Short mmCIF file of C-alpha atoms in Angstrom, two decimals:
data_model
loop_
_atom_site.label_atom_id
_atom_site.label_comp_id
_atom_site.label_asym_id
_atom_site.label_seq_id
_atom_site.Cartn_x
_atom_site.Cartn_y
_atom_site.Cartn_z
CA ASP S 3 135.81 93.93 53.82
CA SER S 4 136.39 97.20 51.89
CA GLY S 5 133.29 98.97 53.25
CA VAL S 6 131.58 99.09 49.82
CA THR S 7 128.90 96.49 49.57
CA GLN S 8 127.67 95.10 46.31
CA THR S 9 124.79 92.68 45.75
CA PRO S 10 124.16 90.22 44.32
CA LYS S 11 127.78 88.78 43.88
CA HIS S 12 126.65 86.54 40.97
CA LEU S 13 123.69 86.90 38.54
CA ILE S 14 122.71 84.66 35.67
CA THR S 15 119.97 85.82 33.39
CA ALA S 16 118.58 85.41 29.82
CA THR S 17 118.91 87.78 26.98
CA GLY S 18 116.29 90.38 26.82
CA GLN S 19 115.84 90.44 30.61
CA ARG S 20 116.36 93.38 33.09
CA VAL S 21 118.49 93.29 36.25
CA THR S 22 119.35 95.65 39.04
CA LEU S 23 122.63 95.75 40.74
CA ARG S 24 122.97 97.43 44.13
CA CYS S 25 125.76 99.26 45.88
CA SER S 26 126.18 100.73 49.31
CA PRO S 27 129.12 103.04 49.53
CA ARG S 28 131.63 103.26 52.30
CA SER S 29 130.35 105.19 55.29
CA GLY S 30 130.96 108.87 54.70
CA ASP S 31 131.58 108.70 51.05
CA LEU S 32 129.35 110.83 48.87
CA SER S 33 130.51 109.73 45.42
CA VAL S 34 129.59 106.51 43.74
CA TYR S 35 131.09 105.27 40.50
CA TRP S 36 130.06 102.27 38.32
CA TYR S 37 132.58 100.42 36.22
CA GLN S 38 132.27 97.50 33.91
CA GLN S 39 135.23 95.09 33.61
CA SER S 40 135.54 92.67 30.75
CA LEU S 41 138.59 90.65 29.64
CA ASP S 42 139.19 92.59 26.39
CA GLN S 43 138.20 96.07 27.51
CA GLY S 44 139.47 96.25 31.02
CA LEU S 45 137.74 98.50 33.51
CA GLN S 46 135.36 100.96 31.72
CA PHE S 47 133.77 103.88 33.55
CA LEU S 48 130.04 103.98 33.22
CA ILE S 49 128.74 106.80 35.52
CA GLN S 50 129.24 108.76 38.58
CA TYR S 51 126.82 110.06 41.25
CA TYR S 52 127.66 112.52 43.97
CA ASN S 53 125.19 113.01 46.81
CA GLY S 54 122.22 111.91 44.71
CA GLU S 55 123.14 113.81 41.50
CA GLU S 56 124.60 112.54 38.28
CA ARG S 57 128.17 114.06 37.88
CA ALA S 58 129.74 112.33 34.94
CA LYS S 59 128.85 109.79 32.30
CA GLY S 60 131.29 107.47 30.47
CA ASN S 61 130.59 104.63 28.13
CA ILE S 62 127.16 103.81 29.44
CA LEU S 63 124.69 102.32 27.03
CA GLU S 64 121.16 103.73 26.67
CA ARG S 65 119.84 100.38 27.85
CA PHE S 66 121.61 101.09 31.15
CA SER S 67 120.55 103.54 33.83
CA ALA S 68 121.53 104.30 37.38
CA GLN S 69 120.56 106.31 40.33
CA GLN S 70 121.68 107.25 43.83
CA PHE S 71 119.13 107.40 46.63
CA PRO S 72 118.89 109.80 49.60
CA ASP S 73 120.69 107.22 51.82
CA LEU S 74 123.55 107.24 49.23
CA HIS S 75 123.14 103.68 48.01
CA SER S 76 123.04 103.38 44.25
CA GLU S 77 121.47 101.03 41.85
CA LEU S 78 122.56 100.19 38.27
CA ASN S 79 119.70 98.95 36.03
CA LEU S 80 120.64 96.96 32.92
CA SER S 81 117.83 96.19 30.46
CA SER S 82 117.26 94.32 27.24
CA LEU S 83 120.35 92.37 28.05
CA GLU S 84 122.57 90.92 25.40
CA LEU S 85 125.23 88.27 25.63
CA GLY S 86 127.95 90.95 25.29
CA ASP S 87 126.75 92.57 28.59
CA SER S 88 128.30 89.59 30.53
CA ALA S 89 130.97 91.14 32.58
CA LEU S 90 132.02 92.12 36.11
CA TYR S 91 130.35 95.25 37.30
CA PHE S 92 132.02 97.22 40.04
CA CYS S 93 130.93 99.99 42.27
CA ALA S 94 133.40 102.33 43.96
CA SER S 95 133.11 105.16 46.30
CA ASN S 96 135.16 108.05 47.52
CA ARG S 97 134.98 111.20 49.57
CA GLN S 98 134.95 114.61 47.97
CA GLY S 99 138.48 115.73 47.20
CA ASN S 100 140.03 112.34 47.83
CA TYR S 101 140.95 110.67 44.56
CA GLY S 102 141.42 107.22 45.94
CA TYR S 103 138.47 104.83 45.17
CA THR S 104 137.34 102.05 47.47
CA PHE S 105 135.89 99.20 45.30
CA GLY S 106 133.32 96.67 46.14
CA SER S 107 133.87 93.05 45.33
CA GLY S 108 131.77 93.31 42.17
CA THR S 109 128.74 91.62 40.62
CA ARG S 110 129.48 88.97 38.06
CA LEU S 111 126.74 89.08 35.37
CA THR S 112 126.32 86.29 32.91
CA VAL S 113 123.84 86.53 30.18
CA VAL S 114 122.79 83.29 28.52
CA THR D 10 140.80 104.54 22.44
CA GLN D 11 142.90 103.35 25.35
CA LEU D 12 144.18 106.44 27.07
CA LEU D 13 146.55 104.51 29.34
CA GLU D 14 148.78 101.84 27.99
CA GLN D 15 150.37 99.39 30.47
CA SER D 16 153.33 97.22 29.68
CA PRO D 17 153.93 94.42 29.85
CA GLN D 18 150.56 92.85 29.70
CA PHE D 19 151.81 89.63 31.29
CA LEU D 20 154.81 88.97 33.52
CA SER D 21 155.88 85.71 35.08
CA ILE D 22 159.00 85.90 37.27
CA GLN D 23 160.67 83.81 39.95
CA GLU D 24 160.51 84.76 43.69
CA GLY D 25 163.31 87.19 44.62
CA GLU D 26 163.49 88.79 41.17
CA ASN D 27 163.03 92.50 40.57
CA LEU D 28 160.41 93.91 38.03
CA THR D 29 159.15 97.10 36.59
CA VAL D 30 155.82 97.74 34.95
CA TYR D 31 154.96 100.80 33.03
CA CYS D 32 151.95 103.00 32.47
CA ASN D 33 152.08 105.47 29.55
CA SER D 34 149.75 108.07 28.13
CA SER D 35 149.72 110.97 25.76
CA SER D 36 147.45 112.85 28.14
CA VAL D 37 148.31 114.79 31.17
CA PHE D 38 146.62 113.66 34.44
CA SER D 39 146.01 115.54 37.59
CA SER D 40 147.05 112.48 39.53
CA LEU D 41 147.80 108.80 38.94
CA GLN D 42 146.87 105.85 41.04
CA TRP D 43 148.04 102.22 41.18
CA TYR D 44 145.72 99.39 42.20
CA ARG D 45 146.16 95.68 42.67
CA GLN D 46 143.33 93.33 41.91
CA GLU D 47 143.06 89.69 42.86
CA PRO D 48 140.67 87.18 41.10
CA GLY D 49 137.10 87.71 42.27
CA GLU D 50 137.78 90.88 43.99
CA GLY D 51 137.64 94.52 43.35
CA PRO D 52 140.83 96.65 42.84
CA VAL D 53 142.56 97.88 45.97
CA LEU D 54 144.36 101.20 46.03
CA LEU D 55 148.09 101.05 46.55
CA VAL D 56 149.17 104.63 46.02
CA THR D 57 148.29 108.00 44.56
CA VAL D 58 150.94 110.26 43.03
CA VAL D 59 150.16 113.91 42.31
CA THR D 60 153.32 115.87 41.63
CA GLY D 61 155.39 115.36 38.44
CA GLY D 62 158.60 113.62 39.30
CA GLU D 63 157.16 112.33 42.52
CA VAL D 64 158.50 109.05 43.98
CA LYS D 65 156.67 107.00 46.59
CA LYS D 66 157.81 103.87 48.39
CA LEU D 67 155.47 101.21 49.91
CA LYS D 68 157.67 98.59 51.43
CA ARG D 69 159.20 96.73 48.46
CA LEU D 70 157.13 98.76 45.95
CA THR D 71 158.44 102.03 44.45
CA PHE D 72 156.09 104.23 42.38
CA GLN D 73 157.24 107.09 40.17
CA PHE D 74 155.23 109.74 38.32
CA GLY D 75 156.70 111.17 35.24
CA ASP D 76 157.87 114.80 35.14
CA ALA D 77 155.14 115.72 32.69
CA ARG D 78 152.54 113.72 34.61
CA LYS D 79 151.82 111.54 31.59
CA ASP D 80 153.43 108.33 32.67
CA SER D 81 154.28 106.27 35.71
CA SER D 82 156.20 103.17 36.77
CA LEU D 83 155.92 100.58 39.46
CA HIS D 84 159.11 98.83 40.54
CA ILE D 85 158.93 95.74 42.85
CA THR D 86 162.10 94.64 44.61
CA ALA D 87 162.53 90.95 45.55
CA ALA D 88 159.11 89.76 44.37
CA GLN D 89 157.15 87.39 46.49
CA PRO D 90 154.26 85.02 45.64
CA GLY D 91 152.00 87.41 47.62
CA ASP D 92 152.64 90.03 44.94
CA THR D 93 150.82 87.99 42.34
CA GLY D 94 147.81 89.86 40.91
CA LEU D 95 146.68 92.33 38.27
CA TYR D 96 148.27 95.66 38.66
CA LEU D 97 146.26 98.57 37.27
CA CYS D 98 147.20 102.20 36.81
CA ALA D 99 144.47 104.85 36.68
CA GLY D 100 144.74 108.49 35.66
CA ALA D 101 142.45 111.09 37.24
CA ARG D 102 140.97 114.13 35.58
CA SER D 103 139.04 116.54 37.57
CA GLY D 104 136.47 119.16 36.55
CA ALA D 105 132.94 120.19 37.44
CA GLY D 106 133.14 118.24 40.65
CA SER D 107 134.00 114.98 38.96
CA TYR D 108 137.18 112.92 39.73
CA GLN D 109 136.78 110.27 37.02
CA LEU D 110 139.44 107.65 36.69
CA THR D 111 140.59 106.18 33.46
CA PHE D 112 142.11 102.77 33.90
CA GLY D 113 144.65 100.92 31.93
CA LYS D 114 144.16 97.25 31.05
CA GLY D 115 146.62 96.15 33.61
CA THR D 116 149.74 94.01 33.96
CA LYS D 117 149.10 90.47 35.12
CA LEU D 118 151.99 89.46 37.45
CA SER D 119 152.67 85.91 38.46
CA VAL D 120 155.46 85.32 41.01
CA ILE D 121 156.53 81.75 41.08
CA PRO D 122 157.80 80.27 44.37
#
């Protein structure tokens, strides 16, 4: 157990639907990062939150949004889902000033 | 544009052999990390290198950061089946309170008993 908890582990949904992925960071970590991993693109950075505020944005589609709550857990919302959104979605956390990330075990999203 | 190029993409070797995987970029990074990922799991941090020319050893794994902080290598001595996995390098850029990592696509290593 890495200390970063992601739920659900697997998600199957239809095109056009909306889903929410949840992440609880390791205790004491203030930053949460979301990554998408697909076979052809590898790990792609989506967005970073630090202590409830958005800090950096990567290749995140407008259909996707995220937030970090006062208890530091984060949610990634994916809407109007397309087949191409099928991927592994990882959440990672770290402490300020510590570059090393601790990853969760991911959510495998399948859009059918 | 893939900022970090890893080579080789795939590597299959016999137990006991040595190997080196490479991570190259045209960009300078403030630090570089190596992770190992097993199927169905998230990447696990192996090492962080910060200083150009730095060499770090972790048991049979040796990591080197290039002098110009643009490239890195991972050398495994006497590979074992437990070394099998996807090895990812990641470059860190810092600024405005963000420590964003850019990942390479990885080297998939298979060590055959």
